[in-house]
mmCIF file of C-alpha atoms in Angstrom:
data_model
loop_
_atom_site.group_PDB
_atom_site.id
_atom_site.type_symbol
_atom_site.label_atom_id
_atom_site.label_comp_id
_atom_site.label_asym_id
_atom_site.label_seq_id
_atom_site.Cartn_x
_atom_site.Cartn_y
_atom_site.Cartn_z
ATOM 1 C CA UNK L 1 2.844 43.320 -56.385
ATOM 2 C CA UNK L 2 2.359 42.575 -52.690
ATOM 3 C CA UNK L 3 2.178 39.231 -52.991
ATOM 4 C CA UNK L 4 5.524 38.779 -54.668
ATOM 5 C CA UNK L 5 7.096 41.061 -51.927
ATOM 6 C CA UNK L 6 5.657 38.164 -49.401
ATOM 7 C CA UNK L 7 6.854 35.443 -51.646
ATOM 8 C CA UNK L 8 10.517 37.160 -51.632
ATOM 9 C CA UNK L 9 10.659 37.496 -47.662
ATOM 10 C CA UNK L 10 9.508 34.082 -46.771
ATOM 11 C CA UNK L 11 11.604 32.620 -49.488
ATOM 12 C CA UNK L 12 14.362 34.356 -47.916
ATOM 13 C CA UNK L 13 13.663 33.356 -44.013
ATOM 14 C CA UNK L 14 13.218 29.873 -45.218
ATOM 15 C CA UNK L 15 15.696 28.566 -47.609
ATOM 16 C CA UNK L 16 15.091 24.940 -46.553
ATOM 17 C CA UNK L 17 12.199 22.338 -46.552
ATOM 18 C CA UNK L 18 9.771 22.167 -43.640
ATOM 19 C CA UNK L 19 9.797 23.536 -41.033
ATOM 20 C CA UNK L 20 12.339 26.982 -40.602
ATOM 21 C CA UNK L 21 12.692 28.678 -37.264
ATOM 22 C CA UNK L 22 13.471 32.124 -37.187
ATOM 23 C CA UNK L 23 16.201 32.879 -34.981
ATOM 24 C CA UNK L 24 15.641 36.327 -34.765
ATOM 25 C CA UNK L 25 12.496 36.590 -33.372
ATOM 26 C CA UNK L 26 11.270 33.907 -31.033
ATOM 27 C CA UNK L 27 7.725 32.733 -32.018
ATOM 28 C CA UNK L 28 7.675 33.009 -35.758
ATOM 29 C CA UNK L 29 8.294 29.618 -37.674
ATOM 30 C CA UNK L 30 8.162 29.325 -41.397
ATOM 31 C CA UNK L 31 7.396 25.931 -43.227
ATOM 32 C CA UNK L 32 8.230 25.364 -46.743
ATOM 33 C CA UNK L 33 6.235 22.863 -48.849
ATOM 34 C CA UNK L 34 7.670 21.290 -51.981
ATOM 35 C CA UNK L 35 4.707 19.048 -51.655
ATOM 36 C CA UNK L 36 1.474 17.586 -50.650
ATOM 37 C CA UNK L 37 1.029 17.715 -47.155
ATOM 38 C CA UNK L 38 -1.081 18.189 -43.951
ATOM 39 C CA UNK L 39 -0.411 20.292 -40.978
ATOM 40 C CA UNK L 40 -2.653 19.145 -38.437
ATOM 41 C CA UNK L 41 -4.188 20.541 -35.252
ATOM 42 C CA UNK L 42 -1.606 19.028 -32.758
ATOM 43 C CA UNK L 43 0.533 21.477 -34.101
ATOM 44 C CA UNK L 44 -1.464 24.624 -33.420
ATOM 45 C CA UNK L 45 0.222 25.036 -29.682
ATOM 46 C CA UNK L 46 -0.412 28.564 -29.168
ATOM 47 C CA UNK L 47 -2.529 31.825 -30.122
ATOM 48 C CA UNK L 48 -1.010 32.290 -33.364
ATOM 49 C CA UNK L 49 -1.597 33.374 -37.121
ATOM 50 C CA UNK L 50 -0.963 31.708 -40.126
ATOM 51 C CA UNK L 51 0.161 33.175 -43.163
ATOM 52 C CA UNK L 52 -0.204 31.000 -46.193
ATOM 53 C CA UNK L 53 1.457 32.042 -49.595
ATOM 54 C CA UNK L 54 2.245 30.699 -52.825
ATOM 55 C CA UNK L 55 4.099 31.867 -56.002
ATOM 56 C CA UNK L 56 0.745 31.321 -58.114
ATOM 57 C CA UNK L 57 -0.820 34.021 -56.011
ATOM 58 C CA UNK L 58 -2.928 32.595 -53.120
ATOM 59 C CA UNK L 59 -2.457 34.021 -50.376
ATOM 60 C CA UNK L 60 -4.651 33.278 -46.982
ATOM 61 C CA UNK L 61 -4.491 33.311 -43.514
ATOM 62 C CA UNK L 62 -5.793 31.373 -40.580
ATOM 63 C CA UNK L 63 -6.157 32.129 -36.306
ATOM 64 C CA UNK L 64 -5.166 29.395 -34.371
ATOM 65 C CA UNK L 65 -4.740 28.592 -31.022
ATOM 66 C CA UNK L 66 -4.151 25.328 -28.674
ATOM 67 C CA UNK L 67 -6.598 22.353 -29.999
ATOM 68 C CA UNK L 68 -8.405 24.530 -32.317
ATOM 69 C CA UNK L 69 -10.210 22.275 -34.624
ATOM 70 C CA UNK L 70 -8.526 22.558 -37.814
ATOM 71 C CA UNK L 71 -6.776 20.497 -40.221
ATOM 72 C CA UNK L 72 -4.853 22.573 -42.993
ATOM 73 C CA UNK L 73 -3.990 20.212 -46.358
ATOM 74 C CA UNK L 74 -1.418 21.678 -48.905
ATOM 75 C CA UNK L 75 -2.047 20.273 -51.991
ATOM 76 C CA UNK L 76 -0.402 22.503 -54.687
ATOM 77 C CA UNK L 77 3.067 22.596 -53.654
ATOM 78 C CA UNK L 78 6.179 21.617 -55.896
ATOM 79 C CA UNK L 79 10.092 22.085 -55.905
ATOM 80 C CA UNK L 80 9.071 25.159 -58.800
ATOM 81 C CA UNK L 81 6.458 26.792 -56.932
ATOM 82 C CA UNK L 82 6.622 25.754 -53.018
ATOM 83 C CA UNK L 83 3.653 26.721 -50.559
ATOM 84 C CA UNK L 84 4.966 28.878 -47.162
ATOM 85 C CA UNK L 85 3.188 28.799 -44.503
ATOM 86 C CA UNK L 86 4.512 31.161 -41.417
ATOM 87 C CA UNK L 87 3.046 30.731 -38.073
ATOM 88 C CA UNK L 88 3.733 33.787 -35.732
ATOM 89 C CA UNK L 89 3.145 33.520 -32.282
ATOM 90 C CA UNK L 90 0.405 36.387 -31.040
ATOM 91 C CA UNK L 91 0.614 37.549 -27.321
ATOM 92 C CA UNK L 92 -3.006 37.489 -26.470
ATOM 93 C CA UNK L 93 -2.488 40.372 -23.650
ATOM 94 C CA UNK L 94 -1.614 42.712 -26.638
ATOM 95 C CA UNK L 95 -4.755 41.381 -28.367
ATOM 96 C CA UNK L 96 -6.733 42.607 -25.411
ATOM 97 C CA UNK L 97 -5.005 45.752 -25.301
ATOM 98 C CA UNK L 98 -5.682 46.466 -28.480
ATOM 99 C CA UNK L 99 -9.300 45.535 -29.036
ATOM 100 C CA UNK L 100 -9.753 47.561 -25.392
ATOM 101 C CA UNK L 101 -8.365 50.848 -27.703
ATOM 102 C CA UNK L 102 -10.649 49.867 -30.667
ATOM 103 C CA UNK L 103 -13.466 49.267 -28.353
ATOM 104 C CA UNK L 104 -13.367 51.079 -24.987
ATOM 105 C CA UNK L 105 -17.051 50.616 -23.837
ATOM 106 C CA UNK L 106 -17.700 47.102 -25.249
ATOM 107 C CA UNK L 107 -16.481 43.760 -23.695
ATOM 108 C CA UNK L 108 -13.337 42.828 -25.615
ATOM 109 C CA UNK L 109 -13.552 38.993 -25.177
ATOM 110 C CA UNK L 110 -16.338 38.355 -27.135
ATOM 111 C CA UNK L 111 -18.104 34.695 -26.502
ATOM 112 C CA UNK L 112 -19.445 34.508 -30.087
ATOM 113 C CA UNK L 113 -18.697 30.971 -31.454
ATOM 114 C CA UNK L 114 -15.203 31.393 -33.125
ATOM 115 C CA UNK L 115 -16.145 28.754 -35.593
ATOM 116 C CA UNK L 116 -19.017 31.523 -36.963
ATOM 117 C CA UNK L 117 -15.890 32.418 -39.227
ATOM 118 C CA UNK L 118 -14.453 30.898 -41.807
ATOM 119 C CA UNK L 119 -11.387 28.659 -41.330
ATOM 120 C CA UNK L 120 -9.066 30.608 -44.029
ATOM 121 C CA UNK L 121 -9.672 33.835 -44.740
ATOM 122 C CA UNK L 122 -8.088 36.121 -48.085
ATOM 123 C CA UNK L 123 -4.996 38.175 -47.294
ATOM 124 C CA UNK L 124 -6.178 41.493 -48.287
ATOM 125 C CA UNK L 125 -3.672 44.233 -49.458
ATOM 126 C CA UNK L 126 -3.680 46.412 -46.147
ATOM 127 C CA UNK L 127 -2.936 43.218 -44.019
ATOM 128 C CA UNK L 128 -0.585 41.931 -46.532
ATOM 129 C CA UNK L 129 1.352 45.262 -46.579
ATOM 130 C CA UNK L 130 1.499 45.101 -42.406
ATOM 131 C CA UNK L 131 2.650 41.471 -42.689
ATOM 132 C CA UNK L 132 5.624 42.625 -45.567
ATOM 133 C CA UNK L 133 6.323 45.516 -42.820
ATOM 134 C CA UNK L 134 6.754 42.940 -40.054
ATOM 135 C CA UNK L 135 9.165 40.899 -42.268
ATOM 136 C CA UNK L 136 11.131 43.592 -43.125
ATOM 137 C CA UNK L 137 11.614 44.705 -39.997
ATOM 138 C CA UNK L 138 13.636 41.716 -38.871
ATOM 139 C CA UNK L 139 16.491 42.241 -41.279
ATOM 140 C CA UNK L 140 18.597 44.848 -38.873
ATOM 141 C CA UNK L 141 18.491 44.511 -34.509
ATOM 142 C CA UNK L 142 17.678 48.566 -34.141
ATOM 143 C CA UNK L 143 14.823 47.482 -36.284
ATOM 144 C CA UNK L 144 13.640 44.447 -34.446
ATOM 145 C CA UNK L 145 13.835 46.540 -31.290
ATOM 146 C CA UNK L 146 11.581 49.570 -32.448
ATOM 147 C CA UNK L 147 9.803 48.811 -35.900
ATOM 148 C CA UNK L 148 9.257 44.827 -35.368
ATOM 149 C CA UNK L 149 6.429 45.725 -31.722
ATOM 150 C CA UNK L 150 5.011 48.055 -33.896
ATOM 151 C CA UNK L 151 4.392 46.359 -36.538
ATOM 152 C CA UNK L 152 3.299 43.437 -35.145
ATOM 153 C CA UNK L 153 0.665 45.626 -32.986
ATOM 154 C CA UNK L 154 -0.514 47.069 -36.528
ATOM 155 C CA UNK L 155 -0.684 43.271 -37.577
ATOM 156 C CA UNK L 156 -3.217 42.973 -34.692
ATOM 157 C CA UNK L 157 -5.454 46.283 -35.192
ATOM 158 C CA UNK L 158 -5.828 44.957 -39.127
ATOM 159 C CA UNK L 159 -6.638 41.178 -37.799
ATOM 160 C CA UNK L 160 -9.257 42.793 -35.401
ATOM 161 C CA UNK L 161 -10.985 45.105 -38.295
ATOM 162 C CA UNK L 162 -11.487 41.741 -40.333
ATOM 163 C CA UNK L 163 -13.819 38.345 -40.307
ATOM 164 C CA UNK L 164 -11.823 36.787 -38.326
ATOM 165 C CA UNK L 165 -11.844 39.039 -35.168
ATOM 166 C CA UNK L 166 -14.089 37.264 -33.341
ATOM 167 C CA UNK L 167 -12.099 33.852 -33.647
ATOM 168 C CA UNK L 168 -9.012 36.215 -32.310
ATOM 169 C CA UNK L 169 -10.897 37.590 -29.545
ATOM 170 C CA UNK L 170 -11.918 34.297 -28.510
ATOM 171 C CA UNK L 171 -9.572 31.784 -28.510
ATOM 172 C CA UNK L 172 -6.820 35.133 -26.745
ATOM 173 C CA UNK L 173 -10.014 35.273 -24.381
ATOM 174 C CA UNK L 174 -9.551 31.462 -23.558
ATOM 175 C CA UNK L 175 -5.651 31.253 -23.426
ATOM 176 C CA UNK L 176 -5.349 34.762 -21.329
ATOM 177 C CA UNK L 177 -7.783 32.453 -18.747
ATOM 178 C CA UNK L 178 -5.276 29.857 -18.394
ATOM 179 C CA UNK L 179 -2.588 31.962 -16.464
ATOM 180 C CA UNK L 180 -4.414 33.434 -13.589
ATOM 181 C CA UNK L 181 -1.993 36.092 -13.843
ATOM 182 C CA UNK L 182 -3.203 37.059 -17.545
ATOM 183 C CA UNK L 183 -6.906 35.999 -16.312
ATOM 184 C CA UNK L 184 -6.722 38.863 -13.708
ATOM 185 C CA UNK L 185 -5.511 41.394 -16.311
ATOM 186 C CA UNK L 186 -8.474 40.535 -18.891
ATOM 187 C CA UNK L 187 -10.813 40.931 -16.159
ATOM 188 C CA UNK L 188 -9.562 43.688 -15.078
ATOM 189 C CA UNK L 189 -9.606 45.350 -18.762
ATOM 190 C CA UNK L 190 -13.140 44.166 -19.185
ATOM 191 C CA UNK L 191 -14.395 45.721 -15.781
ATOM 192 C CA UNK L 192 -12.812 48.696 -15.140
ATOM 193 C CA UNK L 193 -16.437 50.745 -14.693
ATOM 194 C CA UNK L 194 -16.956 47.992 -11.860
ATOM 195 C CA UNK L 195 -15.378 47.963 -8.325
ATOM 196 C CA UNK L 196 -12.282 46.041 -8.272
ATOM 197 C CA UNK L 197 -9.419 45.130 -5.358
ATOM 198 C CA UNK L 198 -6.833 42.243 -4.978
ATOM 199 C CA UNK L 199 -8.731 40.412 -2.672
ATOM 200 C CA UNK L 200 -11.927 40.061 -5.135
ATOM 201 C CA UNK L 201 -9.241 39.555 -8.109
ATOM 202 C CA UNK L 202 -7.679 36.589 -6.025
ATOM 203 C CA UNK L 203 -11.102 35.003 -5.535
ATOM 204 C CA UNK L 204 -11.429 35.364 -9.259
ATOM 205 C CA UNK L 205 -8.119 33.386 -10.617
ATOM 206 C CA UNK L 206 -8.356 30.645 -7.157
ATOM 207 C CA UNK L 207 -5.556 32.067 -5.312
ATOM 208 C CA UNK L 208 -4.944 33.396 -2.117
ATOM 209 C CA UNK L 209 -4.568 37.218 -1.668
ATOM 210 C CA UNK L 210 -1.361 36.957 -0.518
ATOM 211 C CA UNK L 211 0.423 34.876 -3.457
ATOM 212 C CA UNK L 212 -1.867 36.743 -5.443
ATOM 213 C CA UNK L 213 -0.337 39.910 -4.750
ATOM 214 C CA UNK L 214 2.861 38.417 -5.024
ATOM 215 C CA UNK L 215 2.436 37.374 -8.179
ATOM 216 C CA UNK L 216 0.999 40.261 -9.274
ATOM 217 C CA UNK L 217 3.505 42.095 -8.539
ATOM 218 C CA UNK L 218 6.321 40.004 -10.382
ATOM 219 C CA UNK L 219 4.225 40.204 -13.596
ATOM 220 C CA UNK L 220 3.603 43.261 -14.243
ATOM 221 C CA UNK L 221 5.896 45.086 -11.657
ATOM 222 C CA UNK L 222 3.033 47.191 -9.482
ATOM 223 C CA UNK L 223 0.715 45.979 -6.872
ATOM 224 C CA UNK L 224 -2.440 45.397 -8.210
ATOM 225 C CA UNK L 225 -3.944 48.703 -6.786
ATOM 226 C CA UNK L 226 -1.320 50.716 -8.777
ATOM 227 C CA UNK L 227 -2.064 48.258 -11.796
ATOM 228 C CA UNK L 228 -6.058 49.304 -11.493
ATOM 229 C CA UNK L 229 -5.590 52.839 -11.111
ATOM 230 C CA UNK L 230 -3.494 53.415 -14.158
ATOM 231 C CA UNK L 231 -5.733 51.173 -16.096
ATOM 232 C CA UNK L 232 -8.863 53.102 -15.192
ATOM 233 C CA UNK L 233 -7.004 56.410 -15.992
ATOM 234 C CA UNK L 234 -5.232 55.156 -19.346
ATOM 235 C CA UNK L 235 -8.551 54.081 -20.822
ATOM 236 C CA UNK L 236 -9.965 57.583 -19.716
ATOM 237 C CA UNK L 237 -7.503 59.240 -22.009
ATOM 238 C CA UNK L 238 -8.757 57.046 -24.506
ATOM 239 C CA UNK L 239 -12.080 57.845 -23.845
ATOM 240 C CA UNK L 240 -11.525 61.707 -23.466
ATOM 241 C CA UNK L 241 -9.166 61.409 -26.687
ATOM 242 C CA UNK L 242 -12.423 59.815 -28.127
ATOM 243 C CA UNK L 243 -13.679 63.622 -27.586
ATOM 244 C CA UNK L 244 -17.652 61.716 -27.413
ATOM 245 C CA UNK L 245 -17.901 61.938 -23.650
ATOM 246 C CA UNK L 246 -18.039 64.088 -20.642
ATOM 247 C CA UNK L 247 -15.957 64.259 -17.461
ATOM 248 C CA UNK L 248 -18.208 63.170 -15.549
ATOM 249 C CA UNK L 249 -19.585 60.145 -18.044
ATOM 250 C CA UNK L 250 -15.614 59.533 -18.560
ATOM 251 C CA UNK L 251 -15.327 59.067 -14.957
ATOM 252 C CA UNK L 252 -18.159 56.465 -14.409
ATOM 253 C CA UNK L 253 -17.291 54.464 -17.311
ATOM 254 C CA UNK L 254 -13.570 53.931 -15.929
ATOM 255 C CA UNK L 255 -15.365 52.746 -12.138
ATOM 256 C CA UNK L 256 -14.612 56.559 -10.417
ATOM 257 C CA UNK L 257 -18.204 57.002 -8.441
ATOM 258 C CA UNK L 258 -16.517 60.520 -7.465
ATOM 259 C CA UNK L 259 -15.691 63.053 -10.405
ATOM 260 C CA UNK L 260 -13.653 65.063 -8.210
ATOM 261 C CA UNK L 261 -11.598 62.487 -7.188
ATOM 262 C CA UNK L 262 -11.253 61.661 -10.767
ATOM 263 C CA UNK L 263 -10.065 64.847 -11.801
ATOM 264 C CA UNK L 264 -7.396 64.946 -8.739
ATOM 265 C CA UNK L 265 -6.341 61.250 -9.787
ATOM 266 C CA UNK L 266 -5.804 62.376 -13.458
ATOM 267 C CA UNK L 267 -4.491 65.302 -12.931
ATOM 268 C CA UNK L 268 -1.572 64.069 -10.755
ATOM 269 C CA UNK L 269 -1.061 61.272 -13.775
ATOM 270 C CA UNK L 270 -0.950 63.786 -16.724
ATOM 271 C CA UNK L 271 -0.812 66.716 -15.074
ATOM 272 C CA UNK L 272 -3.654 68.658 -16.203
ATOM 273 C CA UNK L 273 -7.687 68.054 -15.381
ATOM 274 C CA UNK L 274 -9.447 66.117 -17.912
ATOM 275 C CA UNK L 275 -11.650 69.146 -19.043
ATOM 276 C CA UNK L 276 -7.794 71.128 -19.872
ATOM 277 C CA UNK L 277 -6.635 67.396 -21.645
ATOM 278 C CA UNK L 278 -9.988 67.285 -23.543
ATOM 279 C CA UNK L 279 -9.901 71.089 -24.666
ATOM 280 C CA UNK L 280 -6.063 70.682 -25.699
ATOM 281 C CA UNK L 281 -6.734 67.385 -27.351
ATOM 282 C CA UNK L 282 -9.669 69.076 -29.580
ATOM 283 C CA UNK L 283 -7.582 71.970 -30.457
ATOM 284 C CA UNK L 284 -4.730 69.558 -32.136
ATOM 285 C CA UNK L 285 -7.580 67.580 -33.734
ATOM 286 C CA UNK L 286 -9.329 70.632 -35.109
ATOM 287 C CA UNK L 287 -5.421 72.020 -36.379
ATOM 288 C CA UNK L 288 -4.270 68.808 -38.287
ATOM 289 C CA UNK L 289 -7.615 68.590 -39.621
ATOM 290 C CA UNK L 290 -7.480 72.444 -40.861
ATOM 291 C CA UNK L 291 -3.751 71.966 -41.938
ATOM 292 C CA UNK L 292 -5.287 68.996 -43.826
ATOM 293 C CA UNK L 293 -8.010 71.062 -45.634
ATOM 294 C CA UNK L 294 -4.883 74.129 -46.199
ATOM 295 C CA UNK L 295 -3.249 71.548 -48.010
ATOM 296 C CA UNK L 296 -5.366 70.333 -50.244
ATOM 297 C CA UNK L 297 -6.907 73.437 -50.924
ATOM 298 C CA UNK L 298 -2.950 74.810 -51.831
ATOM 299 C CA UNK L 299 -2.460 71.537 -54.326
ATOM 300 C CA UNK L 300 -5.894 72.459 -56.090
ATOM 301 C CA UNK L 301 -5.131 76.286 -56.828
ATOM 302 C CA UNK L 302 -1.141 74.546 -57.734
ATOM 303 C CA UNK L 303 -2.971 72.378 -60.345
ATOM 304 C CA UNK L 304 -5.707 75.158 -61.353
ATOM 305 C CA UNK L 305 -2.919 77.333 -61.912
ATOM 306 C CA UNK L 306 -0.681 75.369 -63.650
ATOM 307 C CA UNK L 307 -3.481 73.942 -66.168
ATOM 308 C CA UNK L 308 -4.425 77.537 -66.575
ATOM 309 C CA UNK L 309 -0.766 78.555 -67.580
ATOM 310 C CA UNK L 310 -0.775 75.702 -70.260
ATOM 311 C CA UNK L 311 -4.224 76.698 -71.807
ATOM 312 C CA UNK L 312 -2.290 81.220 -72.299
ATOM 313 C CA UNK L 313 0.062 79.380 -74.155
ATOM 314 C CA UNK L 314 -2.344 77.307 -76.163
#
């Protein structure tokens, strides 16, 4: 059962009562309830999500963020059967990366009113089984290094997928706007069809171009041109991976008003045109999809045959 699995992990990362940090990966904190208590909004202090678990068999989770409005009361908890509740810290830049992939052509910070969803939400098997993943993965370093990002990032693409994706894509929305840095990225992944330069960016986040720039550049280690053009061209694979769109309707929606310069730009990034990326990227869809259809076809005639065999004998 899945559930158990989650039982056993946190029960392992958090052998003691209240509140367990986990040394191995900054940002995930486990608290262990042998008993009635209230964790209360003060405590929510950053984008996060909650993971709340119980031998019995609930399991829920919750999005929080700084201030949000929420008050969560453990009731059911004893010495026998103790309540867990694991709060992992959720970089909001990879929540707008991510939504960005989901959605390429809609506006990833949503303004919808985050408290349209409900406060606790049930931990379904496919998010529970990406949650067990993530726990796992912190057992070994090699692990933490390469499995832990990636499952964490499939932690995200479930969270997004469920009813409480527009409270995540929200409240990342509102803490990404309180580092001018991370304000200038979000805009710049929700208007990459429109013109964009450092000097409009610096208006944006209040700054002045030049300690804009500067500070640009320590974040993210490019100048913000660099930074745009990479964007724009990253999402166009996405787009062109998408295999729904033209060159030229490719080209507009990543803010290129000249296809030919488009296809020079993208061809010195990937080194081939987007028409050759698009054909080559159809002809591996169109093979694993036939090598798909091979297979299944080869474990029918397997079974047909085999059932056949049995019925000679008969």
């Amino acid at each position: 059962m899945g559930d158990e699995a989650l039982i056993a992990r946190l029960d392992e990362l958090a052998p003691a009562e209240g509140p367990n940090s986990v040394d191995v990966w900054a940002g995930l904190t486990i608290h262990r309830f042998c008993g009635p208590a209230i964790l209360r909004r003060a405590e929510f202090d950053s984008l996060s999500v909650g993971f709340i678990a119980q031998a019995t068999g609930a399991v829920a989770y919750v999005v929080t963020a700084e201030g949000s409005n929420i008050d969560l009361q453990i009731t059911a908890a004893s010495l026998e059967h103790p309540v867990f509740y694991s709060a992992l810290h959720i970089d909001p830049q990879l929540v707008r990366s991510i939504s960005s992939s989901m959605y390429p052509l809609s506006v990833a910070g949503e303004r919808a009113d985050p408290s349209d969803a409900p406060a606790l939400s049930t931990l379904d098997d496919e998010l529970m089984d990406a949650v067990i993943g993530f726990l796992a993965s912190l057992s070994s370093s090699c692990d933490r290094r390469v499995l832990a990002p990636l499952r964490m990032s499939e932690m995200v693409y479930r969270l997004l997928q469920r009813e409480q994706r527009t409270r995540l894509l929200r409240l990342s929305s509102d803490e990404l706007l309180r580092n001018p840095i991370a304000a200038a990225l979000s805009h710049i992944a929700d208007h990459l069809a429109e013109p964009l330069s450092a000097s409009a960016l610096a208006v944006h986040v209040h700054m002045s171009p030049s300690a804009f720039s500067r500070a640009f550049r320590e974040a993210t280690g490019r100048p913000p041109y660099q930074y745009i053009k990479d964007r724009r061209l990253d999402r166009a694979r996405d787009l062109l991976d998408d295999r729904t769109f033209g060159v030229a309707a490719v080209a507009g929606a990543v803010g290129y008003s000249s296809v030919s310069h488009f296809i020079k730009e993208f061809h010195r990034r990937f080194g081939s045109t987007p028409g050759e990326y698009a054909e080559t990227s159809a002809q591996l869809f169109h093979s694993s999809s036939t090598s798909r259809q091979e297979h299944r076809h080869s474990v029918s005639v397997q079974r047909l045959t085999s059932i056949d065999r049995n019925h000679h004998h008969d």
